[in-house]
């Protein structure tokens, strides 16, 4: 017996519309097909448990099979099967009111459709030119039925030859979807979407190495774990169980730091395991490692809408039937439950971290370098997490000691408070590269933090806002006495002319570097400190770093790097350079300086005389006099600069000191470094 029918759409073909509006990713058809088979099997098990089915359950494995010659992919189950009336209800009736009415009916309640056999079944037409259903109901006396459709509104129902209950869904793969007839492709999709479904799913047979080749055995190749770890009671599990499951999820990842087992049934249902991975850098590579499941069916690994952004750095699984998805399970829909789940997960994470910190601080400190980027990200992106985390967030100094925020404040408040009452946190980004600056700070009795993480620049800015009267300064942002300004700072005893001469001597020999500017400063740093060092403004450096990741700050990225070359006027080498300049250039500079002073005095008189007049009263001759005097002053200054530059050019000590400062900051390279090495050898001889 065979009969033909129409599924109810007369104005348009339902299947292209279903494809367009419900399914954007072809490969999920296999998830839907296998999920439907699993649902049918679980329903039979439920009937048996209630006593409504008294027959033998037997083997309940869902089987996926390929026939490349026929071009078919078949999904078979031994579940409840369907009668002809049920085929009409679940397969044909879906479009009785037309596609538009159907979509409109369910648009506000996607959960009413998720797992609906009819809807999931229609995804098969994304890859099939024809689909056959061969099914037999579990009910006594039921007969086998075959339903066939080529994707048009027409279908055909006929009697079938099927001895056992259950359903075989036979997909005749379309010519433009031949990749779904490849064993490797199907294995890949089953592993992705069906890895933890609640009923055994078999794809082919296991193989073994025999007689120099891989041969099939009689044993089913079960692709899934029907009882994944998150479905089990935490008290029955050991650490090795969690680590083993992590390796199953992420075979190439390092061992996790620790984990949280989620298990809540009110006010929503949620289970899962979240792992804290070892994250030291490159946040982007760590995202999207949480897998979302709905009743053990994989949905997505894009969970930004379910957990706060910083928690997307965690790895693991979340399984909840209460997470509202669109009808094809392809994206999250807005819902009050989502916010509740997000808050719950955030609380569980912060409670877990606080517990580890409290119960075993030593172990927590050992994990801090891996945890730091995760916790900092959370504190930066979510105020309520900052409020929770500030009690277990740590600061690490350059000696490897760890402190809570309150502990560190107590440690430094007596010695690192400036004259304005601000608490100054000194830090380094590179323990080795900034060694000299660190030692200078430590010699003053200061503590120095090590902030070498990916998010430390924005963390510093945030903490300056969160912590009262607090300022952060990198140890190379200035000379040590000006990092924490106190009333007793020593001023240089050099006369202004001597300072100017030193400044010009070193400025004239500074290298020209792309996108870099140097300024020279003279300070009394003490005879035992370095003769020359390079500093960089804390503000400008921080702004330039922030421009790398913060929108709207591109202006700072375009600005040149500005460095200060600080000359220690107390050091014997600097004094020697100044004395040498006076001896070698004194006779040349004396008439220039005399002429310069006379011109500057004359210019001052001219400005004073003209300031008493109205602009219209100043004659052209008087204006020209000022202009000519200024020009003469500039000529004398140029002469002076040239004389000093000529001296500096031939002074090896000047070049050596500049190069040493550049070398200390990793700025001496190429030909300049080669010249420094050769000069160093010559000076040693």
XYZ file of C-alpha atoms in Angstrom:
685
model
C 0.000 0.000 0.000
C 1.313 3.426 -0.900
C -0.204 6.848 -0.643
C 0.911 10.324 -1.583
C 0.227 13.535 0.211
C 1.120 17.172 0.679
C 2.567 18.443 3.925
C 0.434 21.514 3.799
C 2.346 24.264 2.054
C 0.895 25.381 -1.231
C 2.542 28.770 -1.773
C 6.164 27.892 -1.165
C 8.477 25.035 -0.484
C 8.924 24.612 3.270
C 12.445 23.237 3.225
C 14.334 26.173 1.693
C 12.520 28.433 4.159
C 13.461 26.205 7.075
C 17.065 26.247 5.870
C 17.109 30.000 5.494
C 15.516 30.961 8.776
C 16.413 28.159 11.148
C 19.718 26.674 10.075
C 22.832 28.563 9.044
C 25.369 25.784 9.522
C 24.934 22.688 7.362
C 26.929 20.367 9.576
C 24.507 20.554 12.535
C 22.081 18.279 10.669
C 23.988 15.308 12.093
C 23.609 16.613 15.634
C 19.861 16.924 15.110
C 19.494 13.492 13.548
C 21.493 11.679 16.245
C 19.878 13.763 18.987
C 16.431 12.735 17.762
C 17.491 9.073 17.800
C 18.810 9.454 21.344
C 15.551 11.139 22.421
C 13.503 8.288 20.974
C 15.681 5.767 22.834
C 15.455 7.614 26.153
C 11.684 7.838 25.833
C 11.532 4.059 25.503
C 13.708 3.653 28.609
C 11.372 5.991 30.507
C 8.342 3.972 29.412
C 10.056 0.800 30.592
C 10.894 2.356 33.974
C 7.243 3.366 34.433
C 6.019 -0.092 33.405
C 4.313 1.165 30.248
C 6.651 -0.936 28.106
C 7.133 -4.517 29.222
C 9.179 -5.863 26.343
C 12.930 -6.466 26.259
C 14.945 -3.306 25.782
C 17.906 -5.178 24.310
C 20.669 -3.255 22.591
C 19.790 0.462 22.593
C 22.825 1.693 20.701
C 22.174 4.409 18.120
C 24.045 3.552 14.931
C 25.373 5.826 12.235
C 26.393 4.190 8.966
C 27.634 5.204 5.530
C 26.997 3.589 2.153
C 29.207 5.403 -0.322
C 27.971 3.339 -3.282
C 24.342 4.269 -2.651
C 25.333 7.748 -1.453
C 23.443 7.412 1.818
C 24.003 8.266 5.465
C 21.733 6.364 7.866
C 20.947 7.029 11.536
C 19.255 4.054 13.217
C 17.783 3.637 16.684
C 15.794 1.035 18.615
C 13.662 3.580 20.406
C 9.923 4.129 20.431
C 9.518 4.359 16.658
C 6.421 5.911 15.054
C 3.036 4.888 13.776
C 1.527 6.371 10.629
C -0.511 8.777 12.765
C 2.636 9.889 14.573
C 4.411 10.486 11.269
C 1.556 12.749 10.299
C 1.733 14.497 13.644
C 5.502 14.935 13.973
C 6.622 15.113 10.358
C 3.748 16.418 8.233
C 1.766 18.506 10.674
C 4.641 20.903 11.326
C 3.629 23.034 8.357
C -0.149 22.653 8.393
C -0.567 26.336 9.114
C 2.199 27.431 6.739
C 5.805 28.260 7.387
C 5.209 31.890 8.342
C 2.585 30.986 10.931
C 4.833 28.277 12.312
C 7.808 30.571 12.797
C 5.601 33.236 14.308
C 4.002 30.745 16.665
C 7.289 29.731 18.252
C 9.354 32.916 17.990
C 8.839 33.784 21.688
C 9.277 30.281 23.034
C 12.172 28.549 21.364
C 12.300 25.948 24.140
C 8.989 24.598 22.860
C 10.782 23.521 19.693
C 14.210 22.431 20.908
C 14.370 18.666 20.603
C 11.092 18.621 18.637
C 11.562 15.651 16.295
C 9.861 17.308 13.369
C 11.945 20.466 13.428
C 15.249 18.701 13.967
C 14.356 16.276 11.252
C 13.927 19.021 8.661
C 17.600 20.010 9.034
C 18.385 16.822 7.099
C 17.210 18.493 3.895
C 20.128 20.893 4.032
C 22.367 18.087 2.768
C 19.914 15.598 1.236
C 18.106 15.348 -2.077
C 15.773 12.762 -0.559
C 15.091 11.499 2.951
C 13.464 8.194 3.863
C 12.092 7.270 7.274
C 11.630 3.557 7.894
C 10.018 3.166 11.307
C 8.071 0.786 13.494
C 6.421 1.758 16.756
C 7.120 -0.080 20.030
C 3.344 -0.510 20.479
C 1.878 -3.996 20.173
C 0.629 -4.816 16.703
C 2.290 -1.796 15.087
C 3.318 -2.135 11.477
C 6.381 -0.769 9.783
C 5.982 2.427 7.732
C 8.184 4.141 5.172
C 7.957 7.898 4.571
C 9.824 9.481 1.658
C 10.219 13.074 0.517
C 12.505 14.829 -1.950
C 12.294 18.240 -0.269
C 9.172 19.364 -2.068
C 5.804 19.662 -0.309
C 4.937 16.191 -1.657
C 5.615 13.027 0.359
C 4.867 9.329 -0.018
C 3.938 6.822 2.715
C 4.030 3.079 2.191
C 4.283 -0.177 4.106
C 7.812 -1.249 4.952
C 9.713 -4.369 5.856
C 11.152 -3.770 9.337
C 11.082 -6.490 11.995
C 12.260 -4.451 15.011
C 10.939 -1.326 16.687
C 12.719 1.969 16.129
C 13.561 4.209 13.184
C 16.061 4.323 10.354
C 16.548 7.794 8.882
C 18.153 7.389 5.458
C 19.675 10.558 3.982
C 20.379 10.453 0.259
C 23.210 12.998 0.247
C 22.954 15.772 -2.332
C 25.580 16.106 -5.044
C 26.925 19.379 -3.612
C 27.348 17.882 -0.128
C 29.481 14.837 -0.912
C 31.859 15.599 1.998
C 29.179 14.116 4.261
C 29.822 10.730 2.686
C 33.431 10.783 3.915
C 34.130 8.639 6.957
C 36.598 11.104 8.417
C 34.132 13.995 8.124
C 31.340 12.095 9.849
C 33.736 10.932 12.570
C 34.780 14.548 13.109
C 31.169 15.775 13.399
C 30.150 12.974 15.736
C 33.131 13.747 17.943
C 32.178 17.426 17.988
C 28.430 17.235 18.540
C 27.666 13.798 19.973
C 30.659 13.084 22.194
C 28.645 13.027 25.423
C 25.129 12.058 24.376
C 23.262 9.986 26.945
C 22.811 6.852 24.775
C 25.685 4.892 23.154
C 26.305 6.051 19.576
C 28.219 3.686 17.277
C 29.928 4.591 14.037
C 31.383 1.553 12.318
C 33.637 -0.975 14.053
C 36.813 -0.615 16.026
C 39.985 -1.486 14.188
C 43.193 -3.202 15.218
C 46.610 -3.658 13.684
C 46.874 -7.127 12.187
C 49.124 -8.625 9.508
C 50.661 -5.258 8.759
C 47.421 -3.321 8.324
C 44.395 -1.942 10.170
C 41.453 -4.357 10.096
C 37.951 -4.063 11.493
C 36.947 -6.042 14.571
C 33.473 -7.193 15.615
C 33.371 -4.564 18.347
C 31.252 -1.433 17.864
C 33.149 1.832 17.643
C 31.308 3.799 20.354
C 32.096 7.459 19.832
C 30.584 8.897 23.028
C 30.760 8.769 26.809
C 27.196 8.380 28.045
C 28.076 9.464 31.597
C 30.459 12.421 31.299
C 32.159 13.641 34.432
C 29.878 16.619 35.006
C 26.858 14.304 35.434
C 28.487 12.525 38.369
C 28.466 13.405 42.067
C 31.590 15.423 43.000
C 32.148 13.416 46.200
C 32.679 10.266 44.117
C 35.421 11.817 41.987
C 39.160 12.166 42.503
C 41.627 14.731 41.180
C 42.840 12.266 38.577
C 39.287 11.944 37.246
C 39.081 15.690 36.644
C 42.544 15.815 35.070
C 41.763 12.880 32.803
C 38.502 14.496 31.667
C 40.387 17.735 30.937
C 42.799 15.831 28.718
C 39.781 14.383 26.889
C 38.439 17.864 26.225
C 41.787 19.520 25.465
C 44.376 16.906 24.477
C 47.207 19.382 23.777
C 46.769 21.675 26.802
C 48.888 21.885 29.946
C 47.401 20.455 33.122
C 44.840 22.843 34.661
C 45.485 24.720 37.900
C 42.230 23.607 39.528
C 38.522 23.360 38.745
C 34.961 24.015 39.917
C 32.205 21.408 39.702
C 28.874 23.159 39.121
C 25.674 21.486 40.278
C 22.522 23.522 40.870
C 18.851 22.718 40.384
C 17.208 25.921 41.664
C 16.225 28.480 40.460
C 17.595 26.941 37.244
C 19.184 23.655 36.231
C 22.907 23.816 35.630
C 25.730 21.312 35.779
C 29.257 21.452 34.486
C 32.957 21.632 35.257
C 34.999 24.786 34.791
C 38.787 24.527 34.698
C 41.324 27.258 35.402
C 43.926 26.904 32.650
C 47.495 28.140 32.877
C 47.298 31.537 31.183
C 50.443 33.644 31.126
C 49.906 35.671 27.965
C 47.863 36.069 24.826
C 44.313 36.215 26.101
C 42.763 35.824 22.655
C 44.171 32.314 22.187
C 42.480 31.212 25.400
C 38.935 32.284 24.563
C 36.003 30.103 23.526
C 37.175 26.979 25.297
C 33.968 26.509 27.322
C 31.605 24.086 25.628
C 27.874 24.575 26.080
C 25.637 21.511 26.178
C 21.886 21.085 26.426
C 21.112 17.720 28.007
C 24.521 16.390 26.928
C 24.037 17.601 23.334
C 26.782 19.975 22.205
C 25.420 23.393 21.223
C 28.292 25.862 20.913
C 31.610 27.057 22.282
C 30.614 30.719 21.951
C 29.408 31.375 25.487
C 29.964 35.127 25.878
C 26.273 35.676 26.506
C 26.099 33.071 29.263
C 29.202 33.904 31.279
C 30.868 37.302 31.838
C 33.562 38.172 29.330
C 36.478 37.459 31.654
C 35.124 33.994 32.436
C 35.443 33.055 28.776
C 39.105 32.474 29.673
C 38.044 29.414 31.636
C 37.891 26.004 30.002
C 35.368 23.229 30.525
C 31.679 22.486 30.003
C 28.325 23.946 31.014
C 25.157 21.896 30.596
C 21.740 23.403 31.137
C 18.305 22.779 29.648
C 17.294 26.237 30.933
C 19.567 28.248 28.640
C 17.285 29.757 25.964
C 18.549 29.093 22.456
C 17.048 29.999 19.127
C 15.241 27.214 17.308
C 18.362 25.887 15.633
C 20.386 26.125 18.866
C 22.844 28.338 16.992
C 22.837 31.337 19.299
C 21.715 32.488 22.709
C 18.506 34.403 23.261
C 18.077 37.089 25.908
C 16.475 35.758 29.044
C 16.368 36.416 32.801
C 17.801 32.960 33.458
C 20.956 33.882 31.573
C 21.685 36.747 33.971
C 21.059 34.475 36.954
C 23.386 31.829 35.545
C 26.059 34.436 34.862
C 25.900 35.778 38.419
C 25.920 32.270 39.849
C 29.032 31.264 37.906
C 30.836 34.489 38.869
C 30.042 33.863 42.528
C 31.178 30.243 42.352
C 34.457 31.277 40.725
C 35.213 33.996 43.274
C 34.206 31.733 46.181
C 36.502 29.007 44.904
C 39.457 31.391 44.575
C 38.812 32.856 48.024
C 38.631 29.344 49.493
C 41.954 28.264 47.972
C 43.612 31.483 49.152
C 42.299 31.022 52.677
C 42.936 27.274 52.995
C 46.373 27.040 51.377
C 47.955 30.410 50.711
C 51.326 28.897 49.819
C 49.762 26.806 47.057
C 47.761 29.831 45.911
C 50.912 31.934 45.657
C 52.590 29.231 43.588
C 49.680 29.392 41.152
C 49.457 33.186 41.137
C 51.604 33.817 38.050
C 49.175 31.641 36.045
C 46.052 33.023 37.731
C 47.085 36.655 37.586
C 45.965 37.489 34.050
C 42.584 35.832 34.611
C 41.883 37.640 37.913
C 43.153 40.975 36.601
C 40.928 40.642 33.544
C 37.938 40.038 35.786
C 38.746 42.981 38.051
C 39.180 45.290 35.059
C 35.984 44.249 33.298
C 33.538 43.724 36.139
C 33.174 45.884 39.242
C 31.405 43.264 41.317
C 34.261 40.838 40.688
C 36.771 43.495 41.751
C 34.869 43.878 45.018
C 35.159 40.135 45.611
C 38.687 39.664 44.301
C 40.475 42.565 46.010
C 40.867 40.410 49.118
C 42.626 37.546 47.334
C 44.343 39.415 44.486
C 48.100 39.581 45.032
C 50.997 41.894 44.284
C 54.421 40.350 43.677
C 57.673 42.189 44.333
C 60.945 41.788 42.446
C 62.209 39.412 45.138
C 59.334 37.004 44.539
C 57.341 37.831 47.687
C 53.550 38.068 47.518
C 51.240 40.519 49.281
C 47.546 41.289 49.375
C 46.639 44.879 48.595
C 46.194 45.697 52.286
C 49.436 43.947 53.270
C 51.458 45.861 50.712
C 49.940 49.190 51.690
C 50.978 48.563 55.294
C 54.488 47.576 54.168
C 55.274 50.762 52.201
C 53.180 53.504 53.776
C 55.900 54.788 56.147
C 58.731 54.984 53.613
C 56.978 55.535 50.287
C 54.674 58.445 51.019
C 55.603 61.645 49.211
C 55.469 65.181 50.582
C 51.863 65.554 49.373
C 50.702 62.479 51.278
C 50.428 60.211 48.222
C 51.431 56.579 48.607
C 53.820 55.754 45.752
C 53.941 52.191 44.417
C 57.206 51.630 42.538
C 57.281 48.884 39.944
C 59.374 47.315 37.204
C 58.248 45.573 34.025
C 61.554 43.843 33.324
C 63.508 42.624 36.332
C 66.749 42.172 34.396
C 66.462 45.090 31.981
C 65.650 47.571 34.772
C 68.059 46.081 37.290
C 70.056 49.280 37.949
C 66.917 51.300 38.591
C 65.549 48.602 40.882
C 68.774 48.532 42.884
C 68.781 52.316 43.192
C 65.250 52.186 44.625
C 66.086 49.324 46.985
C 69.163 51.199 48.208
C 66.791 53.964 49.303
C 64.840 51.385 51.281
C 61.987 51.259 48.781
C 60.046 48.152 47.754
C 59.615 47.487 44.023
C 56.775 45.472 42.498
C 57.195 43.280 39.427
C 54.403 44.083 36.964
C 55.310 42.138 33.843
C 51.864 40.855 32.843
C 49.799 41.516 29.749
C 47.191 43.540 31.651
C 49.387 45.335 34.171
C 49.238 48.726 32.421
C 45.430 49.025 32.657
C 45.569 47.467 36.149
C 47.887 50.247 37.318
C 45.494 52.893 36.008
C 42.524 51.180 37.656
C 44.239 50.810 41.028
C 45.170 54.496 41.024
C 41.440 55.207 40.817
C 40.360 52.547 43.303
C 43.008 53.109 45.990
C 42.870 56.427 47.851
C 45.806 58.860 47.382
C 47.844 56.310 45.440
C 50.257 56.737 42.552
C 52.226 54.143 40.563
C 55.624 54.940 39.054
C 57.967 52.703 37.114
C 61.478 52.736 38.551
C 62.968 54.204 35.375
C 60.393 56.999 35.115
C 62.756 59.433 36.856
C 65.801 59.602 39.095
C 65.130 57.807 42.345
C 64.941 61.003 44.434
C 62.194 62.355 42.221
C 60.168 59.154 42.056
C 59.016 59.839 45.610
C 59.505 63.551 46.143
C 60.356 64.544 49.701
C 61.305 67.883 51.210
C 65.013 67.125 51.558
C 65.813 66.598 47.861
C 69.322 67.791 47.054
C 69.758 70.424 44.375
C 72.741 70.541 42.024
C 75.364 73.079 43.091
C 76.478 73.739 39.518
C 76.112 77.216 38.122
C 73.604 77.713 35.323
C 76.375 78.243 32.732
C 78.036 74.971 33.738
C 74.705 73.128 33.523
C 74.123 74.605 30.080
C 77.617 73.571 28.952
C 77.144 69.995 30.150
C 73.717 69.831 28.585
C 75.035 71.049 25.237
C 78.068 68.737 25.376
C 75.947 65.607 25.689
C 73.003 66.786 23.588
C 75.290 67.374 20.602
C 76.398 63.726 20.598
C 73.074 61.989 21.179
C 72.135 59.618 18.344
C 69.313 60.234 15.889
C 66.687 57.515 16.165
C 63.408 57.105 14.321
C 60.377 58.247 16.290
C 62.564 59.030 19.322
C 63.484 62.261 21.088
C 66.094 62.835 23.790
C 66.270 65.579 26.409
C 69.220 66.270 28.705
C 68.866 67.038 32.400
C 71.552 67.703 35.036
C 70.929 66.522 38.601
C 72.967 65.968 41.763
C 72.550 62.218 42.353
C 75.463 61.563 44.683
C 79.041 60.571 43.898
C 78.344 56.845 44.301
C 75.481 56.693 41.815
C 75.775 56.185 38.057
C 77.176 59.122 36.038
C 74.439 58.887 33.377
C 71.045 57.208 33.186
C 68.019 57.351 30.920
C 64.486 57.876 32.230
C 61.112 58.032 30.523
C 58.057 59.964 31.618
C 55.598 57.697 33.450
C 52.607 59.526 31.979
C 53.708 59.488 28.349
C 54.948 55.908 28.449
C 51.694 54.731 29.987
C 49.599 56.641 27.466
C 51.552 55.115 24.583
C 51.115 51.620 26.037
C 47.406 52.198 26.558
C 47.051 53.321 22.928
C 47.878 49.760 21.845
C 44.641 48.339 23.192
C 42.361 51.283 24.030
C 40.237 52.915 21.365
C 40.465 56.679 20.981
C 44.103 56.964 22.031
C 45.780 56.674 18.646
C 47.090 60.223 19.110
C 49.592 58.993 21.688
C 50.728 56.138 19.485
C 51.780 58.664 16.821
C 53.882 60.692 19.226
C 57.649 60.005 19.384
C 59.122 58.191 22.379
C 60.637 60.797 24.697
C 63.592 59.969 26.964
C 65.579 62.015 29.469
C 69.357 61.616 29.619
C 70.120 62.523 33.241
C 73.704 63.621 34.038
C 74.877 63.117 37.600
C 76.763 66.336 38.379
C 78.231 64.733 41.533
C 80.030 61.985 39.622
C 83.769 62.386 38.893
C 83.373 61.440 35.219
C 80.801 64.188 34.626
C 82.950 66.666 36.519
C 85.896 65.565 34.360
C 83.932 66.197 31.168
C 83.022 69.684 32.397
C 86.602 70.474 33.447
C 87.906 69.224 30.087
C 85.432 71.397 28.239
C 86.550 74.476 30.220
C 90.236 73.745 29.570
C 89.934 72.970 25.862
C 87.231 75.411 24.923
C 87.731 78.245 27.431
C 89.766 80.491 25.145
C 87.332 79.970 22.275
C 84.212 80.364 24.376
C 85.315 83.422 26.351
C 84.829 86.015 23.574
C 81.673 84.279 22.418
C 80.214 84.296 25.939
C 81.189 87.975 26.410
C 79.588 88.933 23.121
C 76.533 86.832 23.956
C 76.073 88.476 27.364
C 76.412 91.929 25.817
C 73.851 91.128 23.138
C 71.418 89.614 25.656
C 71.766 92.729 27.842
C 71.160 94.973 24.831
C 68.086 92.939 23.844
C 66.710 93.256 27.380
C 67.097 97.051 27.255
C 65.419 97.205 23.845
C 62.457 95.120 25.063
C 62.173 97.289 28.192
C 62.255 100.514 26.189
C 59.680 99.345 23.674
C 57.360 97.874 26.314
C 56.737 101.440 27.531
C 55.466 102.443 24.088
C 52.279 101.707 22.231
C 52.742 99.365 19.235
C 52.089 102.163 16.752
C 54.757 104.329 18.407
C 57.557 101.798 17.747
C 59.493 102.805 14.653
C 60.602 100.398 11.957
C 64.205 101.157 12.905
C 63.526 100.064 16.481
C 61.840 96.872 15.269
C 64.798 96.108 13.002
C 67.178 96.719 15.904
C 65.423 94.030 17.975
C 65.348 91.628 15.047
C 69.044 92.139 14.252
C 70.023 91.726 17.901
C 68.058 88.459 18.155
C 69.739 87.247 14.988
C 73.184 88.090 16.402
C 72.363 86.268 19.621
C 71.384 83.185 17.647
C 74.630 83.368 15.680
C 76.686 83.503 18.877
C 74.722 80.600 20.373
C 75.340 78.577 17.239
C 79.040 79.426 17.497
C 79.046 78.322 21.109
C 77.233 75.102 20.252
C 79.671 74.328 17.448
C 82.691 74.864 19.718
C 81.273 72.578 22.417
C 80.141 69.986 19.846
C 83.628 69.874 18.369
C 85.055 69.189 21.821
C 82.385 66.592 22.607
C 82.901 64.817 19.301
C 86.512 64.047 20.165
C 85.829 63.144 23.793
C 85.652 59.353 24.170
C 84.257 59.622 27.696
C 81.186 61.510 26.464
C 80.474 58.903 23.807
C 81.166 56.057 26.228
C 78.785 57.432 28.852
C 75.996 57.990 26.321
C 76.439 54.504 24.888
C 76.488 52.915 28.341
C 73.159 54.565 29.149
C 71.706 53.425 25.821
C 73.072 49.925 26.309
C 71.502 49.707 29.750
C 68.114 50.389 28.181
C 68.519 48.060 25.194
C 68.768 50.992 22.790
C 72.319 50.449 21.505
C 72.286 48.268 18.408
C 73.902 47.665 15.024
C 76.772 49.936 13.994
C 76.467 52.008 17.188
C 76.982 48.903 19.311
C 79.946 47.855 17.184
C 81.557 51.292 17.611
C 81.007 51.115 21.367
C 82.723 47.746 21.596
C 85.719 48.913 19.578
C 85.983 52.117 21.616
C 85.786 50.115 24.841
C 88.719 47.952 23.739
C 90.749 51.040 22.792
C 90.074 52.652 26.155
C 91.163 49.525 28.028
C 94.494 49.283 26.187
